[in-house]
Amino acid sequence: MNGMTNGVFLDDKRFWPIFGRAQVLDVPLYMHPAIPHPAVIEAYCKDYVEKHPGILRAGWGFTVETATQGIRLVLSGVFDAHPPLKIIIGHLGEGLPFYLWRISHSYAAATAANLSETPFASTFMSPPAGSFPIRLCCAA
């Protein structure tokens, strides 16, 4: 899976049969990073795209797009409808694992949404492909 399809987010119910099939086959789906939605590019990146095109890709855009898709999937209820569905988000989960505490506590304080760390930890797999955590650890 890769970002949006024809401008439609992955949490759209039209895609739920794909998630259901993956559940039945007991196979994980890999969510590959993609360039952010044009409105996000317009609002946050347009001033820098020409000089720094990497902002739309691995430099930052892939992280914003893929992490947002992951949160949307949890909020949509697709994992409640298709347990134990598994999604692989490469590149250390595009940062989501590092924000789980903040995400879960922010949503718990503001809504009844179940965004505890457990759905993320039991649903998403976060291999380090394309990321070099040794540098991060050494910088601390």
Short mmCIF file of C-alpha atoms in Angstrom, two decimals:
data_model
loop_
_atom_site.label_atom_id
_atom_site.label_comp_id
_atom_site.label_asym_id
_atom_site.label_seq_id
_atom_site.Cartn_x
_atom_site.Cartn_y
_atom_site.Cartn_z
CA MET A 1 0.00 0.00 0.00
CA ASN A 2 1.25 3.43 -0.72
CA GLY A 3 -0.21 6.67 0.62
CA MET A 4 -3.43 7.82 -0.91
CA THR A 5 -5.03 6.29 -3.99
CA ASN A 6 -6.56 8.86 -6.32
CA GLY A 7 -6.74 11.30 -3.41
CA VAL A 8 -8.47 8.82 -1.09
CA PHE A 9 -6.95 7.94 2.29
CA LEU A 10 -6.29 4.29 3.15
CA ASP A 11 -8.82 4.36 5.99
CA ASP A 12 -11.67 4.85 3.50
CA LYS A 13 -14.18 1.98 3.75
CA ARG A 14 -13.64 1.20 0.05
CA PHE A 15 -10.25 -0.26 1.04
CA TRP A 16 -11.49 -2.31 3.99
CA PRO A 17 -11.94 -5.48 1.87
CA ILE A 18 -8.16 -5.42 1.32
CA PHE A 19 -7.61 -5.32 5.07
CA GLY A 20 -10.15 -8.09 5.56
CA ARG A 21 -8.42 -10.29 3.01
CA ALA A 22 -5.04 -9.74 4.66
CA GLN A 23 -6.60 -10.75 7.97
CA VAL A 24 -8.05 -13.95 6.49
CA LEU A 25 -4.73 -14.83 4.83
CA ASP A 26 -2.87 -13.93 8.04
CA VAL A 27 -0.36 -11.78 6.17
CA PRO A 28 0.83 -8.28 7.03
CA LEU A 29 0.39 -5.36 4.65
CA TYR A 30 3.32 -3.05 4.00
CA MET A 31 2.48 0.65 3.95
CA HIS A 32 5.12 2.36 1.85
CA PRO A 33 5.77 6.07 2.24
CA ALA A 34 4.39 8.48 -0.33
CA ILE A 35 4.48 12.16 -1.09
CA PRO A 36 2.03 14.18 1.08
CA HIS A 37 -1.36 15.36 -0.06
CA PRO A 38 -1.17 18.46 -2.32
CA ALA A 39 -2.91 20.60 0.34
CA VAL A 40 -0.19 19.66 2.86
CA ILE A 41 2.50 20.51 0.33
CA GLU A 42 0.83 23.84 -0.38
CA ALA A 43 0.45 24.77 3.28
CA TYR A 44 3.79 23.60 4.64
CA CYS A 45 6.33 22.99 1.91
CA LYS A 46 5.72 25.12 -1.19
CA ASP A 47 8.33 27.74 -0.26
CA TYR A 48 11.08 25.12 -0.10
CA VAL A 49 10.24 22.45 -2.68
CA GLU A 50 12.20 23.96 -5.54
CA LYS A 51 15.42 24.44 -3.61
CA HIS A 52 14.99 21.43 -1.28
CA PRO A 53 12.89 18.78 -3.11
CA GLY A 54 13.78 16.15 -0.50
CA ILE A 55 11.35 17.82 1.89
CA LEU A 56 8.55 16.02 0.02
CA ARG A 57 10.22 12.63 0.18
CA ALA A 58 12.51 10.92 2.68
CA GLY A 59 13.63 14.26 4.14
CA TRP A 60 10.25 14.81 5.82
CA GLY A 61 7.22 14.36 3.55
CA PHE A 62 7.19 10.56 3.68
CA THR A 63 7.18 10.68 7.48
CA VAL A 64 4.27 13.13 7.65
CA GLU A 65 2.20 11.24 5.10
CA THR A 66 2.78 7.72 6.39
CA ALA A 67 2.50 8.49 10.10
CA THR A 68 -0.74 10.37 9.43
CA GLN A 69 -2.10 7.40 7.47
CA GLY A 70 -1.23 5.14 10.44
CA ILE A 71 -3.09 7.32 12.92
CA ARG A 72 -6.07 7.57 10.58
CA LEU A 73 -6.19 3.77 10.29
CA VAL A 74 -6.35 3.42 14.07
CA LEU A 75 -9.04 6.10 14.38
CA SER A 76 -11.11 4.56 11.58
CA GLY A 77 -11.72 1.33 13.49
CA VAL A 78 -10.29 -0.91 10.76
CA PHE A 79 -8.24 -2.82 13.35
CA ASP A 80 -11.31 -3.37 15.50
CA ALA A 81 -13.15 -4.72 12.46
CA HIS A 82 -10.26 -6.92 11.33
CA PRO A 83 -8.25 -8.20 14.29
CA PRO A 84 -5.43 -9.23 14.31
CA LEU A 85 -4.58 -7.24 11.16
CA LYS A 86 -0.89 -6.29 10.92
CA ILE A 87 0.60 -3.33 9.06
CA ILE A 88 4.31 -2.88 8.43
CA ILE A 89 5.49 0.72 8.42
CA GLY A 90 9.16 0.82 7.51
CA HIS A 91 11.78 3.38 8.43
CA LEU A 92 11.21 2.86 12.16
CA GLY A 93 7.48 3.31 11.77
CA GLU A 94 8.03 6.78 10.27
CA GLY A 95 8.42 8.07 13.81
CA LEU A 96 5.15 6.76 15.26
CA PRO A 97 6.79 4.53 17.88
CA PHE A 98 8.63 7.53 19.28
CA TYR A 99 5.37 9.45 19.69
CA LEU A 100 3.14 6.71 21.10
CA TRP A 101 3.06 8.03 24.63
CA ARG A 102 2.27 11.56 23.48
CA ILE A 103 -0.36 10.41 20.98
CA SER A 104 -2.14 8.08 23.39
CA HIS A 105 -2.21 10.57 26.26
CA SER A 106 -3.33 13.47 24.06
CA TYR A 107 -6.25 11.53 22.62
CA ALA A 108 -7.22 10.01 25.96
CA ALA A 109 -7.45 13.48 27.49
CA ALA A 110 -9.53 14.92 24.66
CA THR A 111 -11.74 12.07 23.41
CA ALA A 112 -12.99 8.59 24.10
CA ALA A 113 -10.92 7.27 21.17
CA ASN A 114 -8.86 4.23 22.01
CA LEU A 115 -5.44 5.42 20.97
CA SER A 116 -3.59 3.72 23.76
CA GLU A 117 -0.13 2.44 22.98
CA THR A 118 -1.45 -1.13 22.83
CA PRO A 119 -3.23 -0.93 19.42
CA PHE A 120 -0.14 0.59 17.87
CA ALA A 121 2.24 -1.92 19.44
CA SER A 122 0.08 -4.93 18.56
CA THR A 123 -0.81 -3.81 15.04
CA PHE A 124 2.16 -2.01 13.51
CA MET A 125 5.56 -3.52 12.80
CA SER A 126 8.36 -0.99 12.44
CA PRO A 127 11.53 -2.33 10.82
CA PRO A 128 14.51 0.04 10.60
CA ALA A 129 14.94 -0.13 6.81
CA GLY A 130 16.29 3.18 5.55
CA SER A 131 16.89 4.52 9.05
CA PHE A 132 20.07 4.49 11.03
CA PRO A 133 19.16 4.44 14.74
CA ILE A 134 22.79 4.10 15.81
CA ARG A 135 23.35 7.74 14.95
CA LEU A 136 20.27 8.72 16.92
CA CYS A 137 21.44 6.77 19.96
CA CYS A 138 24.93 8.18 19.78
CA ALA A 139 23.62 11.76 19.52
CA ALA A 140 21.71 11.47 22.81
#
